[in-house]
Short mmCIF file of C-alpha atoms in Angstrom, two decimals:
data_model
loop_
_atom_site.label_atom_id
_atom_site.label_comp_id
_atom_site.label_asym_id
_atom_site.label_seq_id
_atom_site.Cartn_x
_atom_site.Cartn_y
_atom_site.Cartn_z
CA UNK A 875 -4.66 9.38 -40.01
CA UNK A 876 -1.62 10.31 -37.85
CA UNK A 877 -2.20 12.86 -35.13
CA UNK A 878 -1.13 16.39 -36.00
CA UNK A 879 2.19 17.02 -34.27
CA UNK A 880 2.83 20.42 -32.70
CA UNK A 881 5.35 22.57 -34.50
CA UNK A 882 7.89 25.04 -33.25
CA UNK A 883 5.68 28.12 -33.67
CA UNK A 884 4.29 28.18 -30.15
CA UNK A 885 7.52 27.59 -28.16
CA UNK A 886 9.36 30.17 -30.29
CA UNK A 887 6.64 32.80 -29.86
CA UNK A 888 6.39 32.02 -26.18
CA UNK A 889 10.15 32.29 -25.75
CA UNK A 890 10.36 35.66 -27.50
CA UNK A 891 7.40 37.03 -25.55
CA UNK A 892 8.69 35.89 -22.17
CA UNK A 893 12.22 37.04 -23.03
CA UNK A 894 10.85 40.50 -23.79
CA UNK A 895 8.95 40.54 -20.50
CA UNK A 896 12.02 39.27 -18.63
CA UNK A 897 14.07 42.14 -20.06
CA UNK A 898 11.39 44.58 -18.88
CA UNK A 899 11.39 43.18 -15.34
CA UNK A 900 15.19 43.02 -15.21
CA UNK A 901 15.39 46.69 -16.23
CA UNK A 902 12.85 47.47 -13.50
CA UNK A 903 15.13 45.86 -10.89
CA UNK A 904 12.96 42.74 -10.45
CA UNK A 905 15.55 40.05 -11.21
CA UNK A 906 13.49 37.34 -9.50
CA UNK A 907 10.46 37.98 -11.71
CA UNK A 908 12.66 38.15 -14.82
CA UNK A 909 14.29 34.79 -14.09
CA UNK A 910 10.89 33.30 -13.21
CA UNK A 911 9.64 34.23 -16.71
CA UNK A 912 12.56 32.38 -18.31
CA UNK A 913 12.08 29.41 -15.98
CA UNK A 914 8.42 29.26 -16.97
CA UNK A 915 9.37 28.99 -20.63
CA UNK A 916 11.87 26.22 -19.87
CA UNK A 917 9.19 24.34 -17.90
CA UNK A 918 6.73 24.74 -20.79
CA UNK A 919 9.01 22.59 -22.96
CA UNK A 920 7.74 19.58 -21.01
CA UNK A 921 4.36 20.31 -22.62
CA UNK A 922 2.35 19.49 -19.48
CA UNK A 923 -1.36 20.11 -19.99
CA UNK A 924 -1.78 21.86 -16.65
CA UNK A 925 0.50 24.70 -17.76
CA UNK A 926 -1.72 25.85 -20.64
CA UNK A 927 -4.36 27.85 -18.70
CA UNK A 928 -1.74 29.27 -16.35
CA UNK A 929 0.49 30.26 -19.27
CA UNK A 930 -2.42 32.06 -20.94
CA UNK A 931 -3.22 33.80 -17.65
CA UNK A 932 0.43 34.76 -17.17
CA UNK A 933 0.56 36.30 -20.64
CA UNK A 934 -2.63 38.25 -19.98
CA UNK A 935 -1.12 39.67 -16.79
CA UNK A 936 2.09 40.55 -18.62
CA UNK A 937 0.07 42.33 -21.31
CA UNK A 938 -1.67 44.35 -18.60
CA UNK A 939 1.75 45.18 -17.14
CA UNK A 940 2.90 46.50 -20.53
CA UNK A 941 -0.19 48.71 -20.74
CA UNK A 942 0.24 50.00 -17.19
CA UNK A 943 3.90 50.71 -17.89
CA UNK A 944 2.91 52.61 -21.03
CA UNK A 945 0.42 54.67 -19.04
CA UNK A 946 3.02 55.53 -16.39
CA UNK A 947 5.61 56.60 -18.95
CA UNK A 948 3.10 58.62 -20.96
CA UNK A 949 2.08 60.53 -17.85
CA UNK A 950 5.73 61.12 -16.97
CA UNK A 951 6.51 62.37 -20.47
CA UNK A 952 3.50 64.69 -20.28
CA UNK A 953 4.75 66.14 -17.01
CA UNK A 954 8.22 66.70 -18.50
CA UNK A 955 6.75 68.07 -21.75
CA UNK A 956 8.55 65.41 -23.77
CA UNK A 957 7.31 63.45 -26.82
CA UNK A 958 5.49 60.28 -25.92
CA UNK A 959 3.83 58.87 -29.05
CA UNK A 960 6.75 56.66 -30.12
CA UNK A 961 7.10 55.21 -26.64
CA UNK A 962 3.34 54.54 -26.49
CA UNK A 963 3.44 52.70 -29.80
CA UNK A 964 6.37 50.51 -28.76
CA UNK A 965 4.85 49.50 -25.42
CA UNK A 966 1.42 48.99 -26.97
CA UNK A 967 3.00 46.75 -29.58
CA UNK A 968 4.63 44.69 -26.81
CA UNK A 969 1.24 44.35 -25.14
CA UNK A 970 -0.39 43.33 -28.44
CA UNK A 971 2.26 40.68 -29.14
CA UNK A 972 1.82 39.30 -25.63
CA UNK A 973 -1.95 39.12 -26.09
CA UNK A 974 -1.57 37.37 -29.45
CA UNK A 975 0.73 34.81 -27.85
CA UNK A 976 -1.84 34.27 -25.10
CA UNK A 977 -4.46 33.63 -27.79
CA UNK A 978 -2.09 31.21 -29.50
CA UNK A 979 -1.63 29.34 -26.23
CA UNK A 980 -5.35 29.14 -25.59
CA UNK A 981 -6.38 28.01 -29.06
CA UNK A 982 -5.40 25.03 -31.19
CA UNK A 983 -1.63 25.46 -31.10
CA UNK A 984 -1.69 25.57 -27.31
CA UNK A 985 -3.91 22.50 -27.02
CA UNK A 986 -1.59 20.50 -29.25
CA UNK A 987 1.56 21.67 -27.50
CA UNK A 988 0.37 21.44 -23.87
CA UNK A 989 -1.06 17.94 -24.21
CA UNK A 990 0.83 15.67 -21.84
CA UNK A 991 -0.66 14.21 -18.64
CA UNK A 992 -4.05 15.78 -19.27
CA UNK A 993 -5.65 13.38 -16.77
CA UNK A 994 -4.00 15.17 -13.84
CA UNK A 995 -4.04 18.73 -15.23
CA UNK A 996 -6.71 20.07 -12.88
CA UNK A 997 -5.00 18.74 -9.77
CA UNK A 998 -1.60 20.03 -10.83
CA UNK A 999 -2.99 23.48 -11.58
CA UNK A 1000 -4.68 23.60 -8.19
CA UNK A 1001 -1.48 22.47 -6.46
CA UNK A 1002 0.58 25.14 -8.25
CA UNK A 1003 -1.88 27.84 -7.20
CA UNK A 1004 -1.98 26.55 -3.63
CA UNK A 1005 1.82 26.62 -3.25
CA UNK A 1006 1.95 30.09 -4.79
CA UNK A 1007 -0.83 31.32 -2.53
CA UNK A 1008 0.96 30.01 0.58
CA UNK A 1009 4.39 31.42 -0.30
CA UNK A 1010 3.63 34.67 -2.13
CA UNK A 1011 2.51 36.62 0.98
CA UNK A 1012 5.88 35.87 2.56
CA UNK A 1013 7.56 38.27 0.12
CA UNK A 1014 6.00 41.22 1.95
CA UNK A 1015 5.36 39.72 5.40
CA UNK A 1016 8.48 37.62 6.11
CA UNK A 1017 10.85 37.53 3.12
CA UNK A 1018 13.64 35.90 5.17
CA UNK A 1019 11.65 32.68 5.22
CA UNK A 1020 12.67 32.35 1.55
CA UNK A 1021 16.29 31.21 1.37
CA UNK A 1022 17.10 33.07 -1.85
CA UNK A 1023 15.91 36.32 -0.29
CA UNK A 1024 18.52 35.94 2.46
CA UNK A 1025 21.41 35.50 0.03
CA UNK A 1026 20.20 37.36 -3.07
CA UNK A 1027 17.43 39.83 -2.20
CA UNK A 1028 14.93 40.11 -5.01
CA UNK A 1029 15.08 36.45 -6.09
CA UNK A 1030 12.20 35.38 -3.86
CA UNK A 1031 9.75 35.16 -6.80
CA UNK A 1032 12.08 32.70 -8.52
CA UNK A 1033 12.09 30.45 -5.44
CA UNK A 1034 8.29 30.59 -5.24
CA UNK A 1035 7.91 29.54 -8.89
CA UNK A 1036 10.43 26.71 -8.36
CA UNK A 1037 8.47 25.49 -5.33
CA UNK A 1038 5.14 25.64 -7.17
CA UNK A 1039 6.52 23.77 -10.19
CA UNK A 1040 7.93 21.10 -7.87
CA UNK A 1041 4.58 20.79 -6.12
CA UNK A 1042 2.75 20.37 -9.43
CA UNK A 1043 5.19 17.67 -10.57
CA UNK A 1044 4.92 15.85 -7.25
CA UNK A 1045 1.13 16.00 -7.39
CA UNK A 1046 1.13 14.05 -10.64
CA UNK A 1047 3.54 11.42 -9.33
CA UNK A 1048 1.69 10.91 -6.04
CA UNK A 1049 -1.58 10.58 -7.97
CA UNK A 1050 -0.25 7.34 -9.42
CA UNK A 1051 -1.09 4.76 -6.76
CA UNK A 1052 1.49 2.27 -7.98
CA UNK A 1053 4.35 4.78 -7.95
CA UNK A 1054 3.17 6.76 -4.92
CA UNK A 1055 4.83 4.66 -2.12
CA UNK A 1056 8.29 4.89 -3.68
CA UNK A 1057 7.91 8.56 -4.65
CA UNK A 1058 6.66 9.46 -1.18
CA UNK A 1059 9.65 7.85 0.52
CA UNK A 1060 12.12 9.46 -1.86
CA UNK A 1061 10.81 13.00 -1.67
CA UNK A 1062 10.33 12.63 2.10
CA UNK A 1063 13.97 11.61 2.43
CA UNK A 1064 14.97 14.50 0.14
CA UNK A 1065 13.18 16.95 2.43
CA UNK A 1066 14.96 15.50 5.46
CA UNK A 1067 18.36 15.70 3.75
CA UNK A 1068 17.78 19.32 2.75
CA UNK A 1069 16.62 20.17 6.27
CA UNK A 1070 19.61 18.63 8.01
CA UNK A 1071 22.06 19.97 5.41
CA UNK A 1072 20.88 23.49 6.20
CA UNK A 1073 21.06 22.70 9.91
CA UNK A 1074 24.68 21.53 9.62
CA UNK A 1075 25.59 24.62 7.60
CA UNK A 1076 23.99 26.74 10.31
CA UNK A 1077 26.04 25.00 13.00
CA UNK A 1078 29.16 25.59 10.89
CA UNK A 1079 28.64 29.32 11.28
CA UNK A 1080 26.53 30.15 8.23
CA UNK A 1081 23.73 31.85 10.15
CA UNK A 1082 21.87 32.81 6.96
CA UNK A 1083 20.70 29.19 6.66
CA UNK A 1084 18.40 29.81 9.65
CA UNK A 1085 15.72 32.48 9.53
CA UNK A 1086 16.38 33.52 13.14
CA UNK A 1087 20.14 33.40 12.66
CA UNK A 1088 20.48 30.67 15.31
CA UNK A 1089 19.74 27.01 14.44
CA UNK A 1090 17.16 25.40 16.72
CA UNK A 1091 17.34 21.80 17.97
CA UNK A 1092 16.04 19.63 15.09
CA UNK A 1093 14.09 17.21 17.29
CA UNK A 1094 10.31 16.93 16.75
CA UNK A 1095 9.55 16.52 20.47
CA UNK A 1096 11.25 19.85 21.15
CA UNK A 1097 8.52 21.61 19.18
CA UNK A 1098 6.08 21.05 22.05
CA UNK A 1099 8.64 20.85 24.88
CA UNK A 1100 10.43 24.03 23.77
CA UNK A 1101 7.18 25.94 23.58
CA UNK A 1102 6.27 24.95 27.14
CA UNK A 1103 9.77 25.81 28.38
CA UNK A 1104 9.67 29.25 26.74
CA UNK A 1105 6.09 29.92 27.75
CA UNK A 1106 5.08 30.89 24.22
CA UNK A 1107 3.98 28.78 21.24
CA UNK A 1108 6.43 29.97 18.63
CA UNK A 1109 6.37 29.56 14.86
CA UNK A 1110 6.91 25.77 14.78
CA UNK A 1111 4.01 25.00 17.11
CA UNK A 1112 1.65 27.06 14.99
CA UNK A 1113 2.96 25.45 11.80
CA UNK A 1114 2.63 21.96 13.27
CA UNK A 1115 -0.91 22.58 14.54
CA UNK A 1116 -2.13 24.05 11.25
CA UNK A 1117 -0.52 21.25 9.25
CA UNK A 1118 -2.09 18.53 11.40
CA UNK A 1119 -5.51 20.17 11.30
CA UNK A 1120 -5.26 20.43 7.52
CA UNK A 1121 -3.73 17.03 6.71
CA UNK A 1122 -4.23 14.97 9.85
CA UNK A 1123 -1.52 12.60 11.06
CA UNK A 1124 0.01 12.69 7.55
CA UNK A 1125 2.52 15.05 9.18
CA UNK A 1126 4.26 11.90 10.45
CA UNK A 1127 4.45 10.22 7.03
CA UNK A 1128 5.19 13.18 4.77
CA UNK A 1129 6.44 16.27 6.62
CA UNK A 1130 8.46 15.19 9.67
CA UNK A 1131 12.20 15.47 9.04
CA UNK A 1132 12.89 12.68 11.59
CA UNK A 1133 10.32 10.14 10.47
CA UNK A 1134 11.88 9.51 7.06
CA UNK A 1135 14.90 7.87 8.68
CA UNK A 1136 12.77 5.59 10.86
CA UNK A 1137 10.71 4.65 7.81
CA UNK A 1138 13.89 3.97 5.82
CA UNK A 1139 15.18 1.62 8.51
CA UNK A 1140 11.83 -0.15 8.85
CA UNK A 1141 11.47 -0.66 5.08
CA UNK A 1142 14.43 -3.09 5.12
CA UNK A 1143 12.29 -5.99 6.28
CA UNK A 1144 8.71 -7.23 6.30
CA UNK A 1145 6.60 -5.72 9.11
CA UNK A 1146 5.89 -7.85 12.15
CA UNK A 1147 2.74 -7.45 14.26
CA UNK A 1148 2.95 -4.24 16.23
CA UNK A 1149 2.62 -4.50 20.05
CA UNK A 1150 0.71 -1.17 20.19
CA UNK A 1151 2.20 0.14 23.46
CA UNK A 1152 0.40 3.46 23.41
CA UNK A 1153 1.25 3.81 27.07
CA UNK A 1154 4.89 4.38 26.09
CA UNK A 1155 3.96 7.15 23.66
CA UNK A 1156 1.65 8.74 26.19
CA UNK A 1157 4.38 8.48 28.83
CA UNK A 1158 6.89 10.08 26.45
CA UNK A 1159 4.53 12.98 25.76
CA UNK A 1160 3.80 13.38 29.47
CA UNK A 1161 7.48 13.31 30.46
CA UNK A 1162 8.38 15.84 27.76
CA UNK A 1163 5.67 18.26 28.87
CA UNK A 1164 6.28 17.85 32.63
CA UNK A 1165 10.06 18.23 32.32
CA UNK A 1166 9.68 21.37 30.21
CA UNK A 1167 7.25 22.91 32.71
CA UNK A 1168 9.46 22.01 35.70
CA UNK A 1169 12.54 23.51 34.05
CA UNK A 1170 10.62 26.68 33.33
CA UNK A 1171 9.10 26.87 36.82
CA UNK A 1172 12.51 26.33 38.42
CA UNK A 1173 14.14 29.02 36.32
CA UNK A 1174 16.64 26.52 34.97
CA UNK A 1175 19.05 27.76 32.28
CA UNK A 1176 18.63 26.60 28.73
CA UNK A 1177 21.46 24.05 28.91
CA UNK A 1178 19.39 21.31 30.67
CA UNK A 1179 16.50 21.89 28.27
CA UNK A 1180 18.82 21.61 25.26
CA UNK A 1181 20.37 18.44 26.70
CA UNK A 1182 16.93 16.88 27.20
CA UNK A 1183 15.92 17.71 23.65
CA UNK A 1184 19.10 16.24 22.24
CA UNK A 1185 18.66 13.08 24.31
CA UNK A 1186 15.16 12.65 22.93
CA UNK A 1187 16.51 13.02 19.40
CA UNK A 1188 19.47 10.68 19.92
CA UNK A 1189 17.02 7.89 20.77
CA UNK A 1190 16.17 7.78 17.04
CA UNK A 1191 19.50 6.13 16.23
CA UNK A 1192 19.17 2.96 18.37
CA UNK A 1193 15.42 2.81 17.78
CA UNK A 1194 15.87 2.83 14.00
CA UNK A 1195 19.00 0.71 13.71
CA UNK A 1196 18.29 -1.88 16.41
CA UNK A 1197 14.50 -2.18 16.39
CA UNK A 1198 12.83 -0.62 13.33
CA UNK A 1199 15.26 -2.34 11.00
CA UNK A 1200 14.59 -5.75 12.58
CA UNK A 1201 10.86 -5.48 13.25
CA UNK A 1202 9.81 -3.75 10.04
CA UNK A 1203 7.76 -1.01 11.63
CA UNK A 1204 8.71 2.51 12.70
CA UNK A 1205 9.59 1.99 16.36
CA UNK A 1206 10.68 5.56 17.13
CA UNK A 1207 7.64 7.11 15.44
CA UNK A 1208 5.07 4.75 16.93
CA UNK A 1209 6.52 4.16 20.41
CA UNK A 1210 8.82 7.03 21.43
CA UNK A 1211 8.14 10.30 19.62
CA UNK A 1212 5.88 12.54 21.74
CA UNK A 1213 5.03 14.71 18.75
CA UNK A 1214 3.86 11.63 16.85
CA UNK A 1215 1.47 10.86 19.68
CA UNK A 1216 0.21 14.44 19.58
CA UNK A 1217 -0.17 14.29 15.79
CA UNK A 1218 -2.33 11.16 16.05
CA UNK A 1219 -4.50 12.77 18.72
CA UNK A 1220 -4.92 16.09 16.92
CA UNK A 1221 -5.35 14.20 13.68
CA UNK A 1222 -8.73 13.04 14.96
CA UNK A 1223 -9.89 16.62 14.48
CA UNK A 1224 -8.98 16.38 10.81
CA UNK A 1225 -11.66 14.95 8.47
CA UNK A 1226 -9.28 12.64 6.56
CA UNK A 1227 -9.74 8.91 7.27
CA UNK A 1228 -8.70 5.62 5.64
CA UNK A 1229 -11.73 3.34 5.58
CA UNK A 1230 -12.48 -0.19 4.46
CA UNK A 1231 -14.86 -0.74 1.56
CA UNK A 1232 -17.33 -3.48 0.77
CA UNK A 1233 -14.77 -5.18 -1.48
CA UNK A 1234 -12.33 -5.84 1.38
CA UNK A 1235 -11.65 -9.60 1.72
CA UNK A 1236 -9.18 -9.27 4.62
CA UNK A 1237 -6.38 -10.77 2.53
CA UNK A 1238 -3.75 -8.99 4.63
CA UNK A 1239 -1.99 -7.27 1.72
CA UNK A 1240 -2.41 -3.90 3.41
CA UNK A 1241 -0.97 -5.13 6.72
CA UNK A 1242 2.13 -6.42 4.94
CA UNK A 1243 3.14 -2.90 3.88
CA UNK A 1244 2.00 -0.85 6.90
CA UNK A 1245 5.00 0.41 8.90
CA UNK A 1246 2.89 1.94 11.67
CA UNK A 1247 0.92 -1.01 13.01
CA UNK A 1248 -2.41 0.42 11.92
CA UNK A 1249 -3.58 -2.61 9.92
CA UNK A 1250 -2.22 -5.74 11.61
CA UNK A 1251 -4.20 -8.60 13.16
CA UNK A 1252 -5.36 -6.51 16.12
CA UNK A 1253 -7.59 -4.57 13.73
CA UNK A 1254 -8.81 -7.34 11.44
CA UNK A 1255 -12.40 -6.73 10.52
CA UNK A 1256 -12.25 -3.18 11.88
CA UNK A 1257 -11.20 0.19 10.58
CA UNK A 1258 -7.49 1.15 10.53
CA UNK A 1259 -6.10 1.70 14.01
CA UNK A 1260 -5.31 5.01 15.71
CA UNK A 1261 -1.66 4.85 14.66
CA UNK A 1262 -2.60 5.38 10.99
CA UNK A 1263 -0.57 8.26 9.53
CA UNK A 1264 -2.33 8.40 6.13
CA UNK A 1265 0.73 7.30 4.15
CA UNK A 1266 -1.60 5.55 1.62
CA UNK A 1267 0.80 2.64 1.14
CA UNK A 1268 -2.06 0.30 2.01
CA UNK A 1269 -4.25 1.76 -0.73
CA UNK A 1270 -1.52 1.06 -3.27
CA UNK A 1271 -0.98 -2.50 -2.03
CA UNK A 1272 -4.62 -3.62 -1.90
CA UNK A 1273 -5.51 -5.68 -5.01
CA UNK A 1274 -9.26 -5.47 -4.34
CA UNK A 1275 -9.74 -1.71 -3.74
CA UNK A 1276 -10.68 -2.71 -0.22
CA UNK A 1277 -9.51 0.59 1.26
CA UNK A 1278 -10.24 4.18 0.36
CA UNK A 1279 -9.49 7.63 1.67
CA UNK A 1280 -12.48 9.69 2.77
CA UNK A 1281 -13.00 13.30 3.79
CA UNK A 1282 -15.68 13.66 6.49
CA UNK A 1283 -17.07 10.32 5.38
CA UNK A 1284 -17.35 11.35 1.73
CA UNK A 1285 -15.32 11.03 -1.43
CA UNK A 1286 -15.00 7.25 -1.50
CA UNK A 1287 -15.07 7.42 -5.31
CA UNK A 1288 -11.54 8.83 -5.34
CA UNK A 1289 -12.30 12.53 -5.10
CA UNK A 1290 -11.14 12.77 -1.50
CA UNK A 1291 -7.89 11.01 -2.30
CA UNK A 1292 -7.21 13.33 -5.22
CA UNK A 1293 -7.82 16.38 -3.02
CA UNK A 1294 -5.57 14.88 -0.35
CA UNK A 1295 -2.75 14.43 -2.87
CA UNK A 1296 -3.06 18.07 -3.93
CA UNK A 1297 -2.90 19.23 -0.31
CA UNK A 1298 0.06 17.02 0.67
CA UNK A 1299 2.01 17.88 -2.49
CA UNK A 1300 1.55 21.58 -1.80
CA UNK A 1301 2.55 21.26 1.86
CA UNK A 1302 5.61 19.20 0.93
CA UNK A 1303 6.72 21.81 -1.61
CA UNK A 1304 6.30 24.61 0.92
CA UNK A 1305 8.20 22.68 3.61
CA UNK A 1306 11.00 21.66 1.23
CA UNK A 1307 11.62 25.17 -0.07
CA UNK A 1308 11.51 26.72 3.42
CA UNK A 1309 13.27 23.80 5.13
CA UNK A 1310 15.17 25.60 7.91
CA UNK A 1311 12.92 28.63 8.26
#
């Protein structure tokens, strides 16, 4: 027998219910929440399975809002000695319709409608909640971090919902091992383009594109060097440290706005064996730190510090075009960038590790896709080298499941990798939607 196809009842009921709630929030002066309700309905047309429990929960919360609104208006009418019964009936009816729609979503109609990509529903739901949980406090603590709040105050909730929906979509795509390498490079490049576009607009005089009103030097090494020069950690140092502790050296393969360009250049040719000159990276980190401290101790003006930071960033161009493109591995990231060195060192405090499994036959398929020299001949028969940035390209390339991602030595059955994808998708969404904060 053919499967029962979902009809139009649910999307129509859901649209009318959310439209009614959107009108309520718009009238209350919450344009961002109103538009987020309409966006949620539009997203529900994709019929993704992960949206069903969250849609039911959303409708329950909206029903509670209708009841609380009714209570407030009834009390106000009592105080003003005005009739209130008709108003109570109308608002109670709105709450009842919302609850009935929630029941419709949760029962058979909802299961048939929200049926796509059920295999990744749990991960996508968790990713959506994680992005929301990371961004929602910013509305009251630091609303200027949200770009829409700078231009159109009150639209912050809409930006948060957009970011969470993006994170949930990305989580599903990165969960597909075969598609993950291409998707990772594309969304990583997208983040870099958004970041530098906002930076250029800030330089052009549009100060609203920077949270502080003054664009900072977009060079990763300046994150640590600038903090030492100023004598205070600053927002970026804290963000970098927390990100590396949470996701390890994956900062360098997913979240660094410089690294995407080096990876893009390196991907043009097959990787050659990496020379592993860690002394150069250590020297770069040492020089960056010492120069910053000397400039601060000597009371030097900011101009020399800015020039040093720009010089460090300019090195990306010849490194990528002349070396990464020819050698097939990320020369700037693995040999020059001081922050990359720091990320690899701090990443050892993170529990995420790529490990070989018993099915590894040392065929070299993983080494042929690694752009960071973590799996070449120097490490044959051993675990991935210290330059591993958890990009997972090797896991996708291995035909024997000879590599796996583990968390504190556990999760080799795929659970750790699924959790890692949720975490990285959420962090990417947060970084993308607060690119030049």
